[in-house]
PDB file of C-alpha atoms in Angstrom:
ATOM      1  CA  GLY A  25      63.039  55.059 201.802  1.00 69.00           C
ATOM      2  CA  ALA A  26      60.834  56.117 198.454  1.00 87.00           C
ATOM      3  CA  VAL A  27      61.543  54.824 195.300  1.00 93.00           C
ATOM      4  CA  VAL A  28      61.005  55.655 192.045  1.00 97.00           C
ATOM      5  CA  SER A  29      61.431  53.871 188.843  1.00 97.00           C
ATOM      6  CA  GLN A  30      62.315  54.766 185.130  1.00 98.00           C
ATOM      7  CA  HIS A  31      61.636  52.837 181.668  1.00 98.00           C
ATOM      8  CA  PRO A  32      63.519  52.639 179.907  1.00 98.00           C
ATOM      9  CA  SER A  33      66.624  53.052 181.097  1.00 97.00           C
ATOM     10  CA  TRP A  34      68.001  53.845 177.774  1.00 97.00           C
ATOM     11  CA  VAL A  35      66.671  54.227 174.223  1.00 98.00           C
ATOM     12  CA  ILE A  36      67.856  54.668 170.899  1.00 98.00           C
ATOM     13  CA  CYS A  37      65.065  56.181 168.064  1.00 97.00           C
ATOM     14  CA  LYS A  38      65.493  57.435 164.863  1.00 97.00           C
ATOM     15  CA  SER A  39      65.380  61.298 164.169  1.00 98.00           C
ATOM     16  CA  GLY A  40      61.489  62.595 163.311  1.00 97.00           C
ATOM     17  CA  THR A  41      59.647  59.679 165.983  1.00 98.00           C
ATOM     18  CA  SER A  42      58.144  59.877 169.286  1.00 98.00           C
ATOM     19  CA  VAL A  43      59.814  57.981 171.846  1.00 98.00           C
ATOM     20  CA  LYS A  44      58.081  57.614 176.013  1.00 98.00           C
ATOM     21  CA  ILE A  45      59.088  57.704 179.280  1.00 98.00           C
ATOM     22  CA  GLU A  46      57.359  56.627 181.938  1.00 98.00           C
ATOM     23  CA  CYS A  47      58.379  57.337 185.482  1.00 97.00           C
ATOM     24  CA  ARG A  48      56.746  55.697 188.290  1.00 97.00           C
ATOM     25  CA  SER A  49      56.282  55.666 191.980  1.00 96.00           C
ATOM     26  CA  LEU A  50      56.695  52.617 193.208  1.00 95.00           C
ATOM     27  CA  ASP A  51      55.508  52.796 196.976  1.00 92.00           C
ATOM     28  CA  PHE A  52      53.691  56.353 197.070  1.00 92.00           C
ATOM     29  CA  GLN A  53      51.216  58.089 196.086  1.00 93.00           C
ATOM     30  CA  ALA A  54      53.132  60.824 193.973  1.00 93.00           C
ATOM     31  CA  THR A  55      50.931  64.365 193.632  1.00 92.00           C
ATOM     32  CA  THR A  56      53.978  65.792 191.605  1.00 94.00           C
ATOM     33  CA  MET A  57      56.652  64.979 189.658  1.00 96.00           C
ATOM     34  CA  PHE A  58      58.806  66.622 187.984  1.00 96.00           C
ATOM     35  CA  TRP A  59      60.658  65.901 184.570  1.00 98.00           C
ATOM     36  CA  TYR A  60      64.508  66.910 184.807  1.00 98.00           C
ATOM     37  CA  ARG A  61      66.554  67.340 181.066  1.00 98.00           C
ATOM     38  CA  GLN A  62      70.605  66.437 181.798  1.00 97.00           C
ATOM     39  CA  PHE A  63      72.923  66.839 179.339  1.00 94.00           C
ATOM     40  CA  PRO A  64      76.513  65.152 179.814  1.00 91.00           C
ATOM     41  CA  LYS A  65      78.869  66.699 182.273  1.00 90.00           C
ATOM     42  CA  GLN A  66      76.158  69.501 182.787  1.00 93.00           C
ATOM     43  CA  SER A  67      73.225  69.899 185.323  1.00 94.00           C
ATOM     44  CA  LEU A  68      69.476  69.194 185.863  1.00 96.00           C
ATOM     45  CA  MET A  69      67.625  71.613 184.445  1.00 96.00           C
ATOM     46  CA  LEU A  70      63.528  71.278 185.115  1.00 97.00           C
ATOM     47  CA  MET A  71      61.478  71.212 182.303  1.00 98.00           C
ATOM     48  CA  ALA A  72      58.195  70.853 183.990  1.00 97.00           C
ATOM     49  CA  THR A  73      56.027  69.712 186.766  1.00 95.00           C
ATOM     50  CA  SER A  74      52.874  68.046 187.271  1.00 93.00           C
ATOM     51  CA  ASN A  75      50.433  67.603 189.410  1.00 90.00           C
ATOM     52  CA  GLU A  76      48.673  64.434 189.195  1.00 89.00           C
ATOM     53  CA  GLY A  77      45.161  64.905 187.471  1.00 86.00           C
ATOM     54  CA  SER A  78      46.326  68.690 186.295  1.00 88.00           C
ATOM     55  CA  LYS A  79      48.135  69.938 182.939  1.00 91.00           C
ATOM     56  CA  ALA A  80      51.753  70.223 183.183  1.00 95.00           C
ATOM     57  CA  THR A  81      53.587  73.809 184.430  1.00 95.00           C
ATOM     58  CA  TYR A  82      56.751  73.969 182.215  1.00 97.00           C
ATOM     59  CA  GLU A  83      59.797  76.021 182.269  1.00 96.00           C
ATOM     60  CA  GLN A  84      60.589  79.053 180.154  1.00 96.00           C
ATOM     61  CA  GLY A  85      61.833  78.016 176.815  1.00 95.00           C
ATOM     62  CA  VAL A  86      60.634  74.056 177.100  1.00 97.00           C
ATOM     63  CA  GLU A  87      58.333  73.392 174.182  1.00 95.00           C
ATOM     64  CA  LYS A  88      55.078  72.229 175.324  1.00 94.00           C
ATOM     65  CA  ASP A  89      53.821  70.684 172.521  1.00 96.00           C
ATOM     66  CA  LYS A  90      56.811  68.988 171.937  1.00 97.00           C
ATOM     67  CA  PHE A  91      57.122  67.262 175.542  1.00 98.00           C
ATOM     68  CA  LEU A  92      54.319  65.860 176.298  1.00 97.00           C
ATOM     69  CA  ILE A  93      53.852  65.302 180.008  1.00 96.00           C
ATOM     70  CA  ASN A  94      50.949  63.079 181.345  1.00 94.00           C
ATOM     71  CA  HIS A  95      50.335  62.521 185.106  1.00 92.00           C
ATOM     72  CA  ALA A  96      46.841  60.662 184.605  1.00 84.00           C
ATOM     73  CA  SER A  97      47.751  58.717 188.237  1.00 92.00           C
ATOM     74  CA  LEU A  98      49.334  58.679 191.694  1.00 93.00           C
ATOM     75  CA  THR A  99      52.237  56.611 190.452  1.00 95.00           C
ATOM     76  CA  LEU A 100      52.497  57.377 186.940  1.00 96.00           C
ATOM     77  CA  SER A 101      53.902  60.014 184.863  1.00 96.00           C
ATOM     78  CA  THR A 102      55.147  60.199 181.248  1.00 97.00           C
ATOM     79  CA  LEU A 103      57.128  62.234 179.390  1.00 98.00           C
ATOM     80  CA  THR A 104      56.239  61.816 175.552  1.00 98.00           C
ATOM     81  CA  VAL A 105      59.634  63.446 173.163  1.00 98.00           C
ATOM     82  CA  THR A 106      57.728  63.852 169.755  1.00 97.00           C
ATOM     83  CA  SER A 107      59.524  64.041 166.522  1.00 97.00           C
ATOM     84  CA  ALA A 108      62.810  63.627 167.991  1.00 97.00           C
ATOM     85  CA  HIS A 109      65.996  64.938 167.374  1.00 97.00           C
ATOM     86  CA  PRO A 110      69.509  64.461 167.741  1.00 97.00           C
ATOM     87  CA  GLU A 111      69.774  67.826 170.032  1.00 96.00           C
ATOM     88  CA  ASP A 112      67.223  65.803 171.858  1.00 97.00           C
ATOM     89  CA  SER A 113      69.649  63.328 173.415  1.00 97.00           C
ATOM     90  CA  SER A 114      70.178  63.707 176.584  1.00 97.00           C
ATOM     91  CA  PHE A 115      69.227  62.155 180.009  1.00 97.00           C
ATOM     92  CA  TYR A 116      66.321  62.921 181.459  1.00 98.00           C
ATOM     93  CA  ILE A 117      65.363  62.474 184.924  1.00 98.00           C
ATOM     94  CA  CYS A 118      62.251  62.708 186.386  1.00 98.00           C
ATOM     95  CA  SER A 119      61.587  63.134 190.622  1.00 97.00           C
ATOM     96  CA  ALA A 120      58.083  62.665 192.164  1.00 95.00           C
ATOM     97  CA  ARG A 121      56.514  64.005 195.905  1.00 93.00           C
ATOM     98  CA  GLU A 122      54.112  63.335 198.143  1.00 89.00           C
ATOM     99  CA  GLY A 123      50.862  65.317 199.388  1.00 79.00           C
ATOM    100  CA  LEU A 124      52.435  67.743 201.684  1.00 77.00           C
ATOM    101  CA  ALA A 125      56.093  66.118 201.795  1.00 80.00           C
ATOM    102  CA  ALA A 126      58.913  68.089 203.011  1.00 81.00           C
ATOM    103  CA  ILE A 127      60.899  69.435 199.749  1.00 79.00           C
ATOM    104  CA  TYR A 128      63.698  67.227 200.269  1.00 80.00           C
ATOM    105  CA  GLU A 129      61.334  64.348 199.827  1.00 85.00           C
ATOM    106  CA  GLN A 130      61.706  64.604 196.568  1.00 91.00           C
ATOM    107  CA  TYR A 131      62.724  60.890 195.140  1.00 94.00           C
ATOM    108  CA  PHE A 132      64.938  60.210 191.566  1.00 97.00           C
ATOM    109  CA  GLY A 133      64.255  57.987 189.100  1.00 97.00           C
ATOM    110  CA  PRO A 134      67.228  56.202 188.090  1.00 97.00           C
ATOM    111  CA  GLY A 135      67.686  58.360 184.556  1.00 98.00           C
ATOM    112  CA  THR A 136      66.586  57.461 181.184  1.00 98.00           C
ATOM    113  CA  ARG A 137      69.421  57.898 178.450  1.00 98.00           C
ATOM    114  CA  LEU A 138      67.700  58.695 174.699  1.00 98.00           C
ATOM    115  CA  THR A 139      69.789  58.834 172.068  1.00 98.00           C
ATOM    116  CA  VAL A 140      68.271  60.490 168.880  1.00 98.00           C
ATOM    117  CA  THR A 141      70.531  58.916 165.491  1.00 97.00           C
TER     118      THR A 141
ATOM    119  CA  GLY B  13      94.037  69.773 193.260  1.00 47.00           C
ATOM    120  CA  GLU B  14      90.691  71.441 191.774  1.00 47.00           C
ATOM    121  CA  SER B  15      90.568  72.115 187.762  1.00 42.00           C
ATOM    122  CA  VAL B  16      87.814  73.474 185.656  1.00 43.00           C
ATOM    123  CA  GLY B  17      86.586  71.814 182.811  1.00 42.00           C
ATOM    124  CA  LEU B  18      84.570  72.986 179.653  1.00 50.00           C
ATOM    125  CA  HIS B  19      81.696  72.623 181.879  1.00 67.00           C
ATOM    126  CA  LEU B  20      82.106  70.835 185.334  1.00 84.00           C
ATOM    127  CA  PRO B  21      84.615  71.590 187.723  1.00 93.00           C
ATOM    128  CA  THR B  22      86.672  68.594 188.580  1.00 95.00           C
ATOM    129  CA  LEU B  23      88.418  67.870 192.203  1.00 96.00           C
ATOM    130  CA  SER B  24      90.760  65.430 193.186  1.00 97.00           C
ATOM    131  CA  VAL B  25      91.815  63.835 196.459  1.00 97.00           C
ATOM    132  CA  GLN B  26      93.914  61.025 197.859  1.00 97.00           C
ATOM    133  CA  GLU B  27      91.397  58.549 200.113  1.00 97.00           C
ATOM    134  CA  GLY B  28      91.144  59.387 203.440  1.00 97.00           C
ATOM    135  CA  ASP B  29      91.565  63.044 202.964  1.00 97.00           C
ATOM    136  CA  ASN B  30      88.778  65.810 203.440  1.00 97.00           C
ATOM    137  CA  SER B  31      87.156  66.922 200.558  1.00 98.00           C
ATOM    138  CA  ILE B  32      85.300  70.622 200.751  1.00 98.00           C
ATOM    139  CA  ILE B  33      82.814  71.350 197.592  1.00 98.00           C
ATOM    140  CA  ASN B  34      81.526  74.398 196.884  1.00 97.00           C
ATOM    141  CA  CYS B  35      78.673  75.751 195.568  1.00 96.00           C
ATOM    142  CA  ALA B  36      77.488  79.813 194.779  1.00 94.00           C
ATOM    143  CA  TYR B  37      74.058  80.636 194.237  1.00 92.00           C
ATOM    144  CA  SER B  38      72.391  83.783 192.819  1.00 86.00           C
ATOM    145  CA  ASN B  39      68.419  84.123 194.849  1.00 90.00           C
ATOM    146  CA  SER B  40      68.900  85.528 197.769  1.00 90.00           C
ATOM    147  CA  ALA B  41      65.077  84.821 198.343  1.00 91.00           C
ATOM    148  CA  SER B  42      66.776  80.817 198.404  1.00 93.00           C
ATOM    149  CA  ASP B  43      65.874  79.551 201.965  1.00 92.00           C
ATOM    150  CA  TYR B  44      66.548  75.787 201.780  1.00 94.00           C
ATOM    151  CA  PHE B  45      69.577  73.794 200.206  1.00 96.00           C
ATOM    152  CA  ILE B  46      70.023  70.186 199.370  1.00 96.00           C
ATOM    153  CA  TRP B  47      73.603  68.794 198.251  1.00 97.00           C
ATOM    154  CA  TYR B  48      73.067  65.299 195.818  1.00 97.00           C
ATOM    155  CA  LYS B  49      75.025  62.772 195.022  1.00 98.00           C
ATOM    156  CA  GLN B  50      74.978  61.460 191.457  1.00 97.00           C
ATOM    157  CA  GLU B  51      76.898  58.502 190.140  1.00 96.00           C
ATOM    158  CA  SER B  52      77.656  58.017 186.796  1.00 94.00           C
ATOM    159  CA  GLY B  53      74.001  56.841 184.482  1.00 92.00           C
ATOM    160  CA  LYS B  54      71.838  57.165 187.948  1.00 95.00           C
ATOM    161  CA  GLY B  55      69.586  59.824 189.426  1.00 96.00           C
ATOM    162  CA  PRO B  56      70.396  61.955 192.633  1.00 97.00           C
ATOM    163  CA  GLN B  57      70.741  60.526 195.918  1.00 96.00           C
ATOM    164  CA  PHE B  58      69.757  63.024 198.901  1.00 95.00           C
ATOM    165  CA  ILE B  59      72.624  63.955 201.245  1.00 96.00           C
ATOM    166  CA  ILE B  60      72.249  66.754 203.340  1.00 97.00           C
ATOM    167  CA  ASP B  61      70.178  70.099 203.363  1.00 96.00           C
ATOM    168  CA  ILE B  62      69.800  72.823 205.436  1.00 97.00           C
ATOM    169  CA  ARG B  63      68.038  75.653 206.217  1.00 95.00           C
ATOM    170  CA  SER B  64      68.610  79.882 205.860  1.00 94.00           C
ATOM    171  CA  ASN B  65      68.340  80.307 209.356  1.00 95.00           C
ATOM    172  CA  MET B  66      70.780  77.513 210.070  1.00 96.00           C
ATOM    173  CA  ASP B  67      75.201  78.420 209.138  1.00 96.00           C
ATOM    174  CA  LYS B  68      76.419  74.408 209.525  1.00 98.00           C
ATOM    175  CA  ARG B  69      74.699  71.059 209.802  1.00 98.00           C
ATOM    176  CA  GLN B  70      76.378  68.057 210.204  1.00 97.00           C
ATOM    177  CA  GLY B  71      75.177  64.409 209.161  1.00 96.00           C
ATOM    178  CA  GLN B  72      77.213  60.880 209.117  1.00 94.00           C
ATOM    179  CA  ARG B  73      80.739  62.704 207.477  1.00 96.00           C
ATOM    180  CA  VAL B  74      79.293  65.596 205.898  1.00 98.00           C
ATOM    181  CA  THR B  75      79.337  68.459 206.895  1.00 98.00           C
ATOM    182  CA  VAL B  76      77.168  71.708 204.941  1.00 98.00           C
ATOM    183  CA  LEU B  77      77.741  75.311 206.105  1.00 98.00           C
ATOM    184  CA  LEU B  78      76.124  77.992 204.530  1.00 97.00           C
ATOM    185  CA  ASN B  79      77.406  81.549 204.584  1.00 96.00           C
ATOM    186  CA  LYS B  80      73.940  83.934 203.200  1.00 94.00           C
ATOM    187  CA  THR B  81      76.399  86.764 203.022  1.00 94.00           C
ATOM    188  CA  VAL B  82      77.987  86.174 200.276  1.00 95.00           C
ATOM    189  CA  LYS B  83      74.774  83.610 198.662  1.00 95.00           C
ATOM    190  CA  HIS B  84      78.028  80.574 199.360  1.00 96.00           C
ATOM    191  CA  LEU B  85      77.203  76.770 200.271  1.00 96.00           C
ATOM    192  CA  SER B  86      80.136  73.812 201.017  1.00 97.00           C
ATOM    193  CA  LEU B  87      79.637  70.512 201.741  1.00 98.00           C
ATOM    194  CA  GLN B  88      82.283  68.444 203.805  1.00 98.00           C
ATOM    195  CA  ILE B  89      83.410  64.802 203.768  1.00 98.00           C
ATOM    196  CA  ALA B  90      85.765  63.374 206.082  1.00 98.00           C
ATOM    197  CA  ALA B  91      87.544  60.596 205.092  1.00 97.00           C
ATOM    198  CA  THR B  92      87.035  60.242 201.628  1.00 98.00           C
ATOM    199  CA  GLN B  93      86.872  56.903 200.029  1.00 97.00           C
ATOM    200  CA  PRO B  94      86.403  55.872 196.645  1.00 96.00           C
ATOM    201  CA  GLY B  95      82.671  55.018 196.284  1.00 97.00           C
ATOM    202  CA  ASP B  96      82.378  58.998 197.306  1.00 98.00           C
ATOM    203  CA  SER B  97      84.158  59.257 193.765  1.00 98.00           C
ATOM    204  CA  ALA B  98      80.423  61.520 192.168  1.00 98.00           C
ATOM    205  CA  VAL B  99      79.206  64.325 190.987  1.00 97.00           C
ATOM    206  CA  TYR B 100      77.806  66.543 193.776  1.00 98.00           C
ATOM    207  CA  PHE B 101      75.081  69.137 193.131  1.00 97.00           C
ATOM    208  CA  CYS B 102      74.014  72.013 195.222  1.00 96.00           C
ATOM    209  CA  ALA B 103      70.192  72.895 194.877  1.00 96.00           C
ATOM    210  CA  GLU B 104      67.996  75.835 195.891  1.00 95.00           C
ATOM    211  CA  ASN B 105      64.700  76.248 197.336  1.00 93.00           C
ATOM    212  CA  ILE B 106      62.442  79.422 198.061  1.00 89.00           C
ATOM    213  CA  ALA B 107      59.772  79.573 200.464  1.00 84.00           C
ATOM    214  CA  GLY B 108      56.539  78.298 199.050  1.00 82.00           C
ATOM    215  CA  TYR B 109      57.726  76.814 195.350  1.00 87.00           C
ATOM    216  CA  SER B 110      57.786  73.276 194.895  1.00 86.00           C
ATOM    217  CA  THR B 111      60.600  73.042 192.012  1.00 92.00           C
ATOM    218  CA  LEU B 112      64.607  73.021 193.305  1.00 94.00           C
ATOM    219  CA  THR B 113      67.575  74.964 191.131  1.00 94.00           C
ATOM    220  CA  PHE B 114      70.394  73.099 190.468  1.00 95.00           C
ATOM    221  CA  GLY B 115      73.547  74.351 190.442  1.00 94.00           C
ATOM    222  CA  LYS B 116      76.435  73.544 188.102  1.00 92.00           C
ATOM    223  CA  GLY B 117      78.210  70.627 190.087  1.00 95.00           C
ATOM    224  CA  THR B 118      81.521  68.844 191.058  1.00 97.00           C
ATOM    225  CA  MET B 119      82.947  66.320 189.629  1.00 97.00           C
ATOM    226  CA  LEU B 120      85.294  64.535 192.859  1.00 98.00           C
ATOM    227  CA  LEU B 121      87.411  62.158 191.755  1.00 97.00           C
ATOM    228  CA  VAL B 122      88.843  60.116 194.795  1.00 97.00           C
ATOM    229  CA  SER B 123      91.897  58.119 193.827  1.00 95.00           C
ATOM    230  CA  PRO B 124      93.146  55.271 196.528  1.00 90.00           C
TER     231      PRO B 124
END
């Protein structure tokens, strides 16, 4: 099946710094990528949808200037958490979908655990 | 038995039992549903899906039931195994939209 990777798998950063998370589709071209945030023992909350070459569409309540999303190629999207604070500590998960693929053909990455100290 | 924690309901079963995990959805416009399994520290894995024109779909050891009248979805796992221990989420989609909305999730604990 299709494989999506994320890097790093975990990261610890100091409050006020920025951290970049990469999401890659390894064996298909991801026209659309999605970024989710998941707090402990909670569900996945969609943060934004990005289409290759376009600006990301952010969900209500998600600060676009804080969570910068870039989807410059068909295999790579990045999420940069700017000026991170402890409340940004979470599990960030991306998923990717190819072209006009069916909804269920949305493949998830393994997630990135961000801890802000 | 089933217990509700601060955020995540938990279902505890014995190995070999059948498990039923429930999900209520709120958007009557949702017409496609997916069940995902998420193991600790990993991303969700697709289990089974169902469209709103169906009320039942079966896979290998899993069955999904959809009751549109009460906006309820269930996942039945037959002969539950310790490897089935994970958090299970239902997700809903509205036709024409590319996004999924995830439900609250249920933790399934299978003891040998």
